[in-house]
mmCIF file of C-alpha atoms and ligand atoms in Angstrom:
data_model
loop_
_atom_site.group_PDB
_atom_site.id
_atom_site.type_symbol
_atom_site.label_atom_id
_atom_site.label_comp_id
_atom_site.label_asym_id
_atom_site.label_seq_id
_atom_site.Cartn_x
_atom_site.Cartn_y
_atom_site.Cartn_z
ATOM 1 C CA UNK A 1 13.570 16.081 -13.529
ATOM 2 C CA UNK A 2 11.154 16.822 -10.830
ATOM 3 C CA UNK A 3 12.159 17.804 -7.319
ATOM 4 C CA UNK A 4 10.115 17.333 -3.673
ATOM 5 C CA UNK A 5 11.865 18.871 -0.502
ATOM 6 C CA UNK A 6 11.173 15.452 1.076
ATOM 7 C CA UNK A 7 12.836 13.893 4.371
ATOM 8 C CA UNK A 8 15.716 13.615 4.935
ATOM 9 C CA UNK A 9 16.835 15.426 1.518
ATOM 10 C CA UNK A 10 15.769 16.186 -1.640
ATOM 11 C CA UNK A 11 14.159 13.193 -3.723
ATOM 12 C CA UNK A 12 14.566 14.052 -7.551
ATOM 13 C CA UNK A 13 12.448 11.932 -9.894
ATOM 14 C CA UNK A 14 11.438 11.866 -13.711
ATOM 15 C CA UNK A 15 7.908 11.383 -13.796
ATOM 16 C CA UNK A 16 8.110 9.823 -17.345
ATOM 17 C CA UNK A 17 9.219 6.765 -15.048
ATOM 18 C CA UNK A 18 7.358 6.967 -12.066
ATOM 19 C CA UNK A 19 4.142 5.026 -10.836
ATOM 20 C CA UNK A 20 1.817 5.515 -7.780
ATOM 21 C CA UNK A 21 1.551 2.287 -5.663
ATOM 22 C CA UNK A 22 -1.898 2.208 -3.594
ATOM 23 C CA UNK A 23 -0.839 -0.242 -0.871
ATOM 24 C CA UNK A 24 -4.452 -2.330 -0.046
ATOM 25 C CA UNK A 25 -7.373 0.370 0.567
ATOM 26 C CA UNK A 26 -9.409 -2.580 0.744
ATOM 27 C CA UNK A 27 -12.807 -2.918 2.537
ATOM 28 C CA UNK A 28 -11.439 -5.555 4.671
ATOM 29 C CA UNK A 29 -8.645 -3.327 6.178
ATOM 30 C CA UNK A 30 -10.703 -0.345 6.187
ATOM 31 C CA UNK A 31 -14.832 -0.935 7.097
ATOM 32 C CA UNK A 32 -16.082 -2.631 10.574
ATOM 33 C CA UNK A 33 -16.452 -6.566 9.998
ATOM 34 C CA UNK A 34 -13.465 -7.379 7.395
ATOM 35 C CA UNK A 35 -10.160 -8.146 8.677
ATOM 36 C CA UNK A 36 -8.455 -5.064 10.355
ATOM 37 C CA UNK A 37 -11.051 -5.254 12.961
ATOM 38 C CA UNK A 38 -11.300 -9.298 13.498
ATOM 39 C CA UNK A 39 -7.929 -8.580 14.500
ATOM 40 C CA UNK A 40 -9.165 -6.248 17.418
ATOM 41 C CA UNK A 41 -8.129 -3.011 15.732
ATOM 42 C CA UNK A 42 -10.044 0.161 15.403
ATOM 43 C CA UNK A 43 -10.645 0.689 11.613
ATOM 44 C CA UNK A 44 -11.750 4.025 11.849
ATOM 45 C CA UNK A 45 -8.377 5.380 12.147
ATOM 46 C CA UNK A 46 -7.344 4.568 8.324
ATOM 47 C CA UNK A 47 -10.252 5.668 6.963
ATOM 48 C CA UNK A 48 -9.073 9.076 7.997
ATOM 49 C CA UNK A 49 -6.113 9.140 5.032
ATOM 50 C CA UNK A 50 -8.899 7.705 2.277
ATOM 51 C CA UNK A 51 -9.640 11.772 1.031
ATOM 52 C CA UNK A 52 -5.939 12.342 1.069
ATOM 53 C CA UNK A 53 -4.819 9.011 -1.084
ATOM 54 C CA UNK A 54 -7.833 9.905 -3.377
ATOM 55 C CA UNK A 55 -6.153 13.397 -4.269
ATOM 56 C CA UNK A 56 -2.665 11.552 -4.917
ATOM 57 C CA UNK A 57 -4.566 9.223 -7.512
ATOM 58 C CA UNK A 58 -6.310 12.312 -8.932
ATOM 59 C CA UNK A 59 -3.063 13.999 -9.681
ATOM 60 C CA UNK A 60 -0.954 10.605 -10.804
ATOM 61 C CA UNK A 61 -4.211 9.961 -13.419
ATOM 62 C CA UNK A 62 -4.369 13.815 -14.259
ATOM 63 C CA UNK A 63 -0.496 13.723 -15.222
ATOM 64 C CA UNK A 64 -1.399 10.610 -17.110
ATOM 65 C CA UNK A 65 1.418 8.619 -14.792
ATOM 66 C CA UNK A 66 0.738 4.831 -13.820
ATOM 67 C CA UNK A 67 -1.603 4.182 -10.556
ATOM 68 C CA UNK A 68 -1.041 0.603 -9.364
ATOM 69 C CA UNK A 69 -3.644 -0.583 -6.771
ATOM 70 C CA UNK A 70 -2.476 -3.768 -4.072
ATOM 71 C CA UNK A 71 -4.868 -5.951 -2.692
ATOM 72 C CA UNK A 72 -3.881 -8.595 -0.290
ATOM 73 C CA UNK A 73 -6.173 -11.437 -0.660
ATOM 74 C CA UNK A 74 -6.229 -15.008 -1.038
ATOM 75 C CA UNK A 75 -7.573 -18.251 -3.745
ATOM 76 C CA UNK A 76 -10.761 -19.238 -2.546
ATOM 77 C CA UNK A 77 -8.990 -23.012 -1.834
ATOM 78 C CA UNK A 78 -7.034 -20.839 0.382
ATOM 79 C CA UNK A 79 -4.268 -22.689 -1.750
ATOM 80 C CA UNK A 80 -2.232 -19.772 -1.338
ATOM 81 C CA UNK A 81 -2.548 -18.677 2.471
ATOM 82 C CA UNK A 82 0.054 -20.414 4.475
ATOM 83 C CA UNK A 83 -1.272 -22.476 7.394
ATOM 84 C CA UNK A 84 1.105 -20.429 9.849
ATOM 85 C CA UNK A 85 -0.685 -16.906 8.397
ATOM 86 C CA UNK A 86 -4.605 -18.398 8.478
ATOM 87 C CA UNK A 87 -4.065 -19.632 11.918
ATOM 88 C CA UNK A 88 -2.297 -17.642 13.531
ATOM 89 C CA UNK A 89 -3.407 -15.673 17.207
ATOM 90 C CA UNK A 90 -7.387 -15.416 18.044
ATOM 91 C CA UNK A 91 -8.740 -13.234 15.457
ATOM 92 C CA UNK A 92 -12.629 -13.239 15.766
ATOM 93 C CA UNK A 93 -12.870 -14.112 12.306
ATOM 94 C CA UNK A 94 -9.617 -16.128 10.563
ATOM 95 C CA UNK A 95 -8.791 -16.064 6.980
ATOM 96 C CA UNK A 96 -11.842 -17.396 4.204
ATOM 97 C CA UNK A 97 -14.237 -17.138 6.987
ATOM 98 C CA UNK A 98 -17.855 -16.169 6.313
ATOM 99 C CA UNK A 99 -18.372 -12.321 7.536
ATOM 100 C CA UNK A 100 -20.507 -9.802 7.435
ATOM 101 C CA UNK A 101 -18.283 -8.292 3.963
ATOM 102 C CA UNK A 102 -18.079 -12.132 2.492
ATOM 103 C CA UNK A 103 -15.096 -14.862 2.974
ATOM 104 C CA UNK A 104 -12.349 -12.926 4.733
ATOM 105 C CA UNK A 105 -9.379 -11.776 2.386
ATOM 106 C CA UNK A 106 -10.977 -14.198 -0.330
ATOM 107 C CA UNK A 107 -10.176 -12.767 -3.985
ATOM 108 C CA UNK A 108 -13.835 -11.600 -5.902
ATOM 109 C CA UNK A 109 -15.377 -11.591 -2.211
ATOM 110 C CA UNK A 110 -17.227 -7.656 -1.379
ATOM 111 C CA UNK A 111 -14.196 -7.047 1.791
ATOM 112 C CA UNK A 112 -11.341 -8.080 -0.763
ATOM 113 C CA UNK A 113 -12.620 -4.896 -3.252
ATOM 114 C CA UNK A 114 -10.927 -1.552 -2.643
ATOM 115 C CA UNK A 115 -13.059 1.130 -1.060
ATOM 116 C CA UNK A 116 -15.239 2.444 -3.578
ATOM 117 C CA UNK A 117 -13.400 6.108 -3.431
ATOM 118 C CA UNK A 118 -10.450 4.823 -4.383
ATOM 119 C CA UNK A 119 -11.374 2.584 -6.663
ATOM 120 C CA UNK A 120 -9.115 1.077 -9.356
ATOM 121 C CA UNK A 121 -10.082 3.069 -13.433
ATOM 122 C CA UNK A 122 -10.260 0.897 -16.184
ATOM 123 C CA UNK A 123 -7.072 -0.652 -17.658
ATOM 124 C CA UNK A 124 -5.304 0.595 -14.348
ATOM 125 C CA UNK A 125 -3.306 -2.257 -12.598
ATOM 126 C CA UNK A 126 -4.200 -4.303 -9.929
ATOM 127 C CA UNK A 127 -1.778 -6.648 -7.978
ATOM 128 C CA UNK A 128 -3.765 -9.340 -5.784
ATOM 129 C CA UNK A 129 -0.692 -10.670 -3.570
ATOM 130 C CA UNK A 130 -0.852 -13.392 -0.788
ATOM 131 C CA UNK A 131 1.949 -11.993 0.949
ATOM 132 C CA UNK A 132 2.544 -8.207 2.915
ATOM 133 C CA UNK A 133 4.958 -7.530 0.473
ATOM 134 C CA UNK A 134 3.536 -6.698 -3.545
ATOM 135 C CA UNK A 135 6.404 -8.058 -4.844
ATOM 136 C CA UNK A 136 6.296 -11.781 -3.256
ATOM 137 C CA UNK A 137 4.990 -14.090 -5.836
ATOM 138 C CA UNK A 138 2.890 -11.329 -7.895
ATOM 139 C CA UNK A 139 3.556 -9.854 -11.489
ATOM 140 C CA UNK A 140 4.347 -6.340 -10.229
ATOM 141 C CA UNK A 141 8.297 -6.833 -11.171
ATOM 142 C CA UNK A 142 7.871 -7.800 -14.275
ATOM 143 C CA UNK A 143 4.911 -5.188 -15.114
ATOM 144 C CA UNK A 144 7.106 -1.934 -13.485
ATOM 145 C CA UNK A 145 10.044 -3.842 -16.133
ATOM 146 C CA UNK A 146 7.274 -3.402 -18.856
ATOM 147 C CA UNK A 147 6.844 0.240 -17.999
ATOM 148 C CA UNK A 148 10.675 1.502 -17.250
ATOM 149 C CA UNK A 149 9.413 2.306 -13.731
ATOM 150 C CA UNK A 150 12.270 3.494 -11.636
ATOM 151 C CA UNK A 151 10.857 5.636 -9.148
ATOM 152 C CA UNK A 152 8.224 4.658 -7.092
ATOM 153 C CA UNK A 153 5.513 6.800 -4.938
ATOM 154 C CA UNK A 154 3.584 4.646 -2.217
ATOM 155 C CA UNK A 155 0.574 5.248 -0.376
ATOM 156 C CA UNK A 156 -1.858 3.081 1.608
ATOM 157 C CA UNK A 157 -2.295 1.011 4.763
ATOM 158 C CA UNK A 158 -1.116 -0.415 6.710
ATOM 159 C CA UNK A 159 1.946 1.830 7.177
ATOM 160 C CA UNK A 160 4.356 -0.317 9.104
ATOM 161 C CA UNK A 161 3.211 -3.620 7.541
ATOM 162 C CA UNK A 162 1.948 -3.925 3.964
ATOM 163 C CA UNK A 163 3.335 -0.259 2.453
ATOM 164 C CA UNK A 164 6.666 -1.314 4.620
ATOM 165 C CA UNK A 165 7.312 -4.415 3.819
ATOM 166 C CA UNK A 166 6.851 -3.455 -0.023
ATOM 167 C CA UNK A 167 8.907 -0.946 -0.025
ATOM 168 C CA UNK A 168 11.626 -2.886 1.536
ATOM 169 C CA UNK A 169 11.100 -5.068 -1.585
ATOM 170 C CA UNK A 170 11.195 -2.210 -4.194
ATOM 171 C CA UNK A 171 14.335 -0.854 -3.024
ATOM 172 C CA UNK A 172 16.089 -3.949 -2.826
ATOM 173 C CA UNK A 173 14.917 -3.992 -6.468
ATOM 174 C CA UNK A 174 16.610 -0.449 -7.081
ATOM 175 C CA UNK A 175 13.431 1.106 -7.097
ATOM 176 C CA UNK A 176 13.747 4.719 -5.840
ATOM 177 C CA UNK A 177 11.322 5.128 -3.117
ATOM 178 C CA UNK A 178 9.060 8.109 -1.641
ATOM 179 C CA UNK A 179 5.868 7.380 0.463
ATOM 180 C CA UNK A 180 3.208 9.746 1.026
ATOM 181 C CA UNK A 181 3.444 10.450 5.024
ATOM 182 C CA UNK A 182 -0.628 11.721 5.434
ATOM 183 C CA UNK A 183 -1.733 8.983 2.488
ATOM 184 C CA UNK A 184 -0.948 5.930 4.412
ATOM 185 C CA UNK A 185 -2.250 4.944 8.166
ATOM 186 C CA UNK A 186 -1.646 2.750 10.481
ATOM 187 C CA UNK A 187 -4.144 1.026 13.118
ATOM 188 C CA UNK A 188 -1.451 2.070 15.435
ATOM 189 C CA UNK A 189 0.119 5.683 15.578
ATOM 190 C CA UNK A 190 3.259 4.833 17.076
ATOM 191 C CA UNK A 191 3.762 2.182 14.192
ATOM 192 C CA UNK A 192 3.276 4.558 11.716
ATOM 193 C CA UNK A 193 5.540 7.518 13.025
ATOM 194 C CA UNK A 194 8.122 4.792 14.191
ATOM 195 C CA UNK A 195 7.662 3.144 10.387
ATOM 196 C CA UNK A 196 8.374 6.762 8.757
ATOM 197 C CA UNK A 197 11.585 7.586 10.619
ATOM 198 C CA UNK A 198 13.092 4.072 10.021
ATOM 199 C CA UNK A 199 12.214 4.783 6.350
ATOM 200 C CA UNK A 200 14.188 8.077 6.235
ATOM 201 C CA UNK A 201 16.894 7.227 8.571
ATOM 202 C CA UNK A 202 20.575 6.549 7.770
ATOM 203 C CA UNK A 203 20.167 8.913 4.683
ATOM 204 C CA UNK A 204 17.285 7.344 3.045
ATOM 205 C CA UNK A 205 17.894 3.870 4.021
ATOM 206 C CA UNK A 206 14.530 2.993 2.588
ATOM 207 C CA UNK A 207 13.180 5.785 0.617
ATOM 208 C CA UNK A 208 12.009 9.532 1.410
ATOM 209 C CA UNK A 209 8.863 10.739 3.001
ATOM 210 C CA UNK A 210 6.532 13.799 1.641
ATOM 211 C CA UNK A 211 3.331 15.056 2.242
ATOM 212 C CA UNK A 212 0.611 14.398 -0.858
ATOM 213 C CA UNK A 213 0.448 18.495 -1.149
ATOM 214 C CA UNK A 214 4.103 18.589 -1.925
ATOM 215 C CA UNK A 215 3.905 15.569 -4.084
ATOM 216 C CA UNK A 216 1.123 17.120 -6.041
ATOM 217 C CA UNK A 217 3.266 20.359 -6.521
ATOM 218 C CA UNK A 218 6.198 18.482 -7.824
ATOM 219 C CA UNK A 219 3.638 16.637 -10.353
ATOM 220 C CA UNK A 220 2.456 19.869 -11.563
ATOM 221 C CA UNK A 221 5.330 21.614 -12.336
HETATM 222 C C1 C5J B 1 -1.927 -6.246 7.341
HETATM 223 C C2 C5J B 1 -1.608 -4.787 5.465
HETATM 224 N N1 C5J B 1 -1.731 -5.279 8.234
HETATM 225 N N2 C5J B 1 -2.164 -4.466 4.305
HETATM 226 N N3 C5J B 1 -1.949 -5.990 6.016
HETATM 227 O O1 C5J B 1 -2.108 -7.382 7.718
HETATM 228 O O2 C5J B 1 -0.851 -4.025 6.025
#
């Protein structure tokens, strides 16, 4: 067993079953002209944790453990995008809507990719999911069933809404989860530091937070 000093105790883990989750480090949440910023928010602000999520997928693939990438993204018939989700508030540009990084949140469009620093190796998996949650009508149950996952690390954006929401999900699935505190952003600061302590509150009610250094350590002793 492996140990981090997380918060608020100690999170033990095997690594023989535990996977990296990379919550949607897409263009479209990330770069000026995708999604993040039709909303109104500044997108600058998660680019900021892109070097530190790279060095968490460096160490998962270096240790030879699973890295599973999230993209949240849509059919092109927008078949699977809700009515109440594509119209929903003012956004400048509203889901499957030509932009400067193609159709908005469209699946195969440039904005839907992941940033190119982060971007997925061959064979690694790849959840597109219409929902914030990866779980909610996706394959990624079945495929962490397929690998013995029971321990789960998380990183990405954005923290209090995508990477939240899914790990909600994973441990109502008894998924033992830790998220990497400077490998996931939020357009919002408050969010995020509110979104870490009600992770780690009530003894772990959700999961443990670490930083990537000490998850790193862990991995490489
Ligand atoms: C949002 C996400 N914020 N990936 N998606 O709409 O968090």
């Amino acid at each position: 067993m492996a140990v981090i000093d997380a918060k608020p105790f100690a999170y033990e883990f095997d690594p023989a079953t535990t996977a990296l989750i990379v919550i949607d480090m897409q263009r479209d949440f990330i770069e000026a002209g995708g999604f993040g910023a039709s909303l109104g928010n500044d997108v600058t602000l998660l680019q900021a944790v892109v070097p530190a999520t790279a060095r968490l997928i460096a160490g998962f693939r270096a240790a030879g453990l699973p890295v599973i990438h999230t993209r949240e993204c849509h059919r092109p018939d927008l078949s699977d995008c809700p009515p109440a989700k594509r119209t929903r508030g003012n956004p400048s540009l509203r889901i499957g809507d030509e932009g400067p990084m193609g159709r908005v949140l469209i699946a195969g469009e440039p904005g839907a990719e992941i940033v190119p620093d982060l971007a997925p190796a061959p064979g690694e998996y790849v959840v597109d999911k219409p929902g914030k949650g990866a779980f909610y009508a996706t394959g990624l149950g079945d495929h962490l069933a397929g690998l013995g996952t029971r321990s789960l690390i998380f990183a990405g954006v954005t923290t209090e809404v995508c990477v939240q929401t899914t790990m909600r999900e994973a441990n109502d699935r008894g998924f033992a989860c830790l998220l990497a505190e400077d490998a996931t952003e939020s357009y919002f600061p408050d969010f995020k530091a509110a979104a870490i302590e009600m992770i780690r509150a009530q003894g772990a009610i959700v999961g443990w937070t670490a930083t990537t250094a000490q998850i790193l350590e862990a991995l490489d002793a």
